[in-house]
Amino acid sequence: MKKRSRGRELALQMLYQVDLRGDSALEAAEEVAREEEPDRDARAFATKLVNGVRETLDELDREIAATAQNWDISRMAVIDRNVLRMATYELLYCRDIPPKVAINEAIELGKRYSTQKTGAFVNGILDKIKSRKVDTLAPRGAKSARDTDGALPGDPHSTLAGEDDTAEDES
């Protein structure tokens, strides 16, 4: 399994625990990840996703709720809700991850850990979010609302935090 795919799997497991048991479960979930996953890059990516989702949770939930018509986010299955949160975070904040990859990985995680129907549910919601939010940004290589590392201005996860937001994208 690829490092980022494994990182997403670890992140989903940690988010699941936090969703069910509260923030106090995060430390234990991180410890389990350290013990079970020898790859440091996979763990680092998982941590980036978990921290990003937790820091932008209200925004992510609003975006999902606005898109998932007739679905209250609190009534969604815990796995489905966290797969959607994680993928929405990737779509909105991880410019280095192609939207198609974020969506496909979310579909696979949903099918693996929830039900076969989850794939279609996740795909429908994420495709709408992508169309409304991601596709409206300038194409890669052009100046856009995102800074040079792909994060939105003011994003706490920007690897180039504090640098000029008007610099050209090198991709």
Tab-separated table of C-alpha atoms in Angstrom:
chain	number	residue	atom	x	y	z
A	1	MET	CA	0.000	0.000	0.000
A	2	LYS	CA	1.273	3.463	-0.887
A	3	LYS	CA	2.441	5.729	1.953
A	4	ARG	CA	-0.297	8.318	1.530
A	5	SER	CA	-2.980	5.636	1.224
A	6	ARG	CA	-1.728	4.088	4.442
A	7	GLY	CA	-1.588	7.555	6.014
A	8	ARG	CA	-5.235	8.135	5.110
A	9	GLU	CA	-6.152	4.797	6.646
A	10	LEU	CA	-4.341	5.701	9.882
A	11	ALA	CA	-5.922	9.158	9.904
A	12	LEU	CA	-9.390	7.650	9.482
A	13	GLN	CA	-8.770	5.314	12.412
A	14	MET	CA	-7.633	8.216	14.597
A	15	LEU	CA	-10.522	10.471	13.555
A	16	TYR	CA	-12.954	7.639	14.227
A	17	GLN	CA	-11.631	7.269	17.775
A	18	VAL	CA	-11.748	10.999	18.445
A	19	ASP	CA	-15.264	11.235	17.018
A	20	LEU	CA	-16.527	8.458	19.290
A	21	ARG	CA	-14.528	9.107	22.457
A	22	GLY	CA	-13.566	12.775	22.278
A	23	ASP	CA	-10.230	14.570	22.091
A	24	SER	CA	-8.829	12.498	24.952
A	25	ALA	CA	-8.698	9.509	22.583
A	26	LEU	CA	-6.256	11.219	20.217
A	27	GLU	CA	-3.134	10.531	22.240
A	28	ALA	CA	-3.956	6.824	22.543
A	29	ALA	CA	-4.790	6.640	18.828
A	30	GLU	CA	-1.470	8.293	17.943
A	31	GLU	CA	0.374	5.797	20.148
A	32	VAL	CA	-1.326	2.875	18.407
A	33	ALA	CA	-0.373	4.371	15.035
A	34	ARG	CA	3.272	4.670	16.139
A	35	GLU	CA	3.283	1.037	17.268
A	36	GLU	CA	1.472	-0.389	14.239
A	37	GLU	CA	2.921	1.696	11.407
A	38	PRO	CA	6.686	1.578	10.942
A	39	ASP	CA	6.699	4.070	8.055
A	40	ARG	CA	7.403	7.566	9.360
A	41	ASP	CA	6.086	9.255	6.180
A	42	ALA	CA	2.734	7.475	6.433
A	43	ARG	CA	2.445	8.507	10.087
A	44	ALA	CA	3.419	12.111	9.273
A	45	PHE	CA	0.785	12.321	6.536
A	46	ALA	CA	-1.819	10.833	8.881
A	47	THR	CA	-0.930	13.408	11.525
A	48	LYS	CA	-1.178	16.246	8.989
A	49	LEU	CA	-4.661	15.069	7.976
A	50	VAL	CA	-5.888	14.565	11.535
A	51	ASN	CA	-4.595	17.947	12.694
A	52	GLY	CA	-5.974	19.660	9.600
A	53	VAL	CA	-9.406	18.110	9.985
A	54	ARG	CA	-9.560	18.952	13.684
A	55	GLU	CA	-8.453	22.566	13.134
A	56	THR	CA	-10.951	23.177	10.309
A	57	LEU	CA	-13.734	20.900	11.571
A	58	ASP	CA	-16.473	23.528	11.719
A	59	GLU	CA	-15.750	24.707	8.172
A	60	LEU	CA	-15.583	21.148	6.854
A	61	ASP	CA	-18.848	20.189	8.546
A	62	ARG	CA	-20.578	23.288	7.155
A	63	GLU	CA	-19.351	22.472	3.657
A	64	ILE	CA	-20.450	18.848	3.896
A	65	ALA	CA	-23.830	19.773	5.408
A	66	ALA	CA	-24.460	22.365	2.673
A	67	THR	CA	-23.722	19.740	0.036
A	68	ALA	CA	-25.344	16.644	1.562
A	69	GLN	CA	-28.951	17.672	1.112
A	70	ASN	CA	-31.351	16.088	3.581
A	71	TRP	CA	-28.469	14.616	5.590
A	72	ASP	CA	-27.636	15.889	9.044
A	73	ILE	CA	-23.909	15.321	9.518
A	74	SER	CA	-24.408	14.085	13.086
A	75	ARG	CA	-26.690	11.316	11.786
A	76	MET	CA	-24.217	10.038	9.190
A	77	ALA	CA	-22.314	6.856	9.973
A	78	VAL	CA	-19.127	7.718	11.885
A	79	ILE	CA	-16.890	6.256	9.169
A	80	ASP	CA	-18.751	8.066	6.373
A	81	ARG	CA	-18.636	11.376	8.207
A	82	ASN	CA	-14.885	11.124	8.830
A	83	VAL	CA	-14.077	9.945	5.312
A	84	LEU	CA	-15.970	13.002	4.036
A	85	ARG	CA	-14.208	15.339	6.463
A	86	MET	CA	-10.783	14.040	5.538
A	87	ALA	CA	-11.383	14.182	1.780
A	88	THR	CA	-12.991	17.620	2.000
A	89	TYR	CA	-9.927	18.820	3.892
A	90	GLU	CA	-7.725	17.411	1.107
A	91	LEU	CA	-9.847	19.068	-1.580
A	92	LEU	CA	-9.822	22.463	0.094
A	93	TYR	CA	-6.353	22.595	1.647
A	94	CYS	CA	-4.004	20.083	0.003
A	95	ARG	CA	-3.312	21.527	-3.414
A	96	ASP	CA	-0.495	19.012	-3.965
A	97	ILE	CA	-3.096	16.217	-4.031
A	98	PRO	CA	-5.098	16.033	-7.263
A	99	PRO	CA	-8.835	16.244	-6.501
A	100	LYS	CA	-9.484	13.002	-8.373
A	101	VAL	CA	-7.008	11.192	-6.105
A	102	ALA	CA	-8.565	12.603	-2.922
A	103	ILE	CA	-12.029	11.533	-4.086
A	104	ASN	CA	-10.988	8.062	-5.269
A	105	GLU	CA	-9.078	7.373	-2.059
A	106	ALA	CA	-12.117	8.455	-0.012
A	107	ILE	CA	-14.405	6.180	-2.028
A	108	GLU	CA	-12.103	3.218	-1.432
A	109	LEU	CA	-11.797	3.935	2.294
A	110	GLY	CA	-15.568	4.215	2.554
A	111	LYS	CA	-16.138	0.928	0.761
A	112	ARG	CA	-13.428	-0.821	2.792
A	113	TYR	CA	-14.527	0.367	6.230
A	114	SER	CA	-18.239	1.076	5.811
A	115	THR	CA	-20.535	-0.342	3.118
A	116	GLN	CA	-20.509	-0.679	-0.659
A	117	LYS	CA	-23.190	2.039	-0.788
A	118	THR	CA	-20.825	4.417	0.972
A	119	GLY	CA	-18.753	4.695	-2.196
A	120	ALA	CA	-21.587	6.256	-4.187
A	121	PHE	CA	-22.631	8.465	-1.257
A	122	VAL	CA	-19.081	9.783	-0.714
A	123	ASN	CA	-18.510	10.232	-4.446
A	124	GLY	CA	-21.687	12.274	-4.891
A	125	ILE	CA	-20.934	14.657	-2.045
A	126	LEU	CA	-17.235	15.105	-2.807
A	127	ASP	CA	-17.877	15.631	-6.515
A	128	LYS	CA	-20.298	18.462	-5.667
A	129	ILE	CA	-17.778	20.016	-3.267
A	130	LYS	CA	-15.083	19.752	-5.921
A	131	SER	CA	-17.336	21.387	-8.516
A	132	ARG	CA	-18.374	24.224	-6.205
A	133	LYS	CA	-15.083	24.930	-4.458
A	134	VAL	CA	-12.076	23.453	-6.243
A	135	ASP	CA	-13.071	23.828	-9.893
A	136	THR	CA	-13.779	27.525	-9.375
A	137	LEU	CA	-10.147	28.208	-8.446
A	138	ALA	CA	-7.646	29.210	-11.116
A	139	PRO	CA	-5.902	26.291	-12.843
A	140	ARG	CA	-2.652	24.985	-11.480
A	141	GLY	CA	0.241	27.187	-12.509
A	142	ALA	CA	-1.936	30.308	-12.562
A	143	LYS	CA	-2.389	32.771	-9.736
A	144	SER	CA	-5.370	31.819	-7.637
A	145	ALA	CA	-6.894	32.198	-4.214
A	146	ARG	CA	-4.354	29.633	-3.045
A	147	ASP	CA	-0.738	30.414	-2.235
A	148	THR	CA	2.274	28.737	-3.802
A	149	ASP	CA	2.064	25.513	-1.803
A	150	GLY	CA	-1.602	25.150	-2.647
A	151	ALA	CA	-3.066	26.248	0.655
A	152	LEU	CA	-5.640	28.948	0.978
A	153	PRO	CA	-4.270	32.239	2.321
A	154	GLY	CA	-3.988	32.054	6.091
A	155	ASP	CA	-4.065	28.235	6.070
A	156	PRO	CA	-2.233	27.032	9.185
A	157	HIS	CA	-1.012	23.982	7.248
A	158	SER	CA	0.825	25.926	4.585
A	159	THR	CA	4.409	24.731	4.321
A	160	LEU	CA	5.354	28.207	3.180
A	161	ALA	CA	3.552	30.100	5.932
A	162	GLY	CA	4.575	33.712	6.013
A	163	GLU	CA	5.911	33.817	2.453
A	164	ASP	CA	4.464	36.045	-0.250
A	165	ASP	CA	1.039	34.750	-1.325
A	166	THR	CA	1.451	36.278	-4.787
A	167	ALA	CA	4.467	34.194	-5.836
A	168	GLU	CA	4.083	32.082	-8.970
A	169	ASP	CA	3.308	28.400	-8.552
A	170	GLU	CA	6.228	26.292	-9.721
A	171	SER	CA	4.168	23.323	-10.941
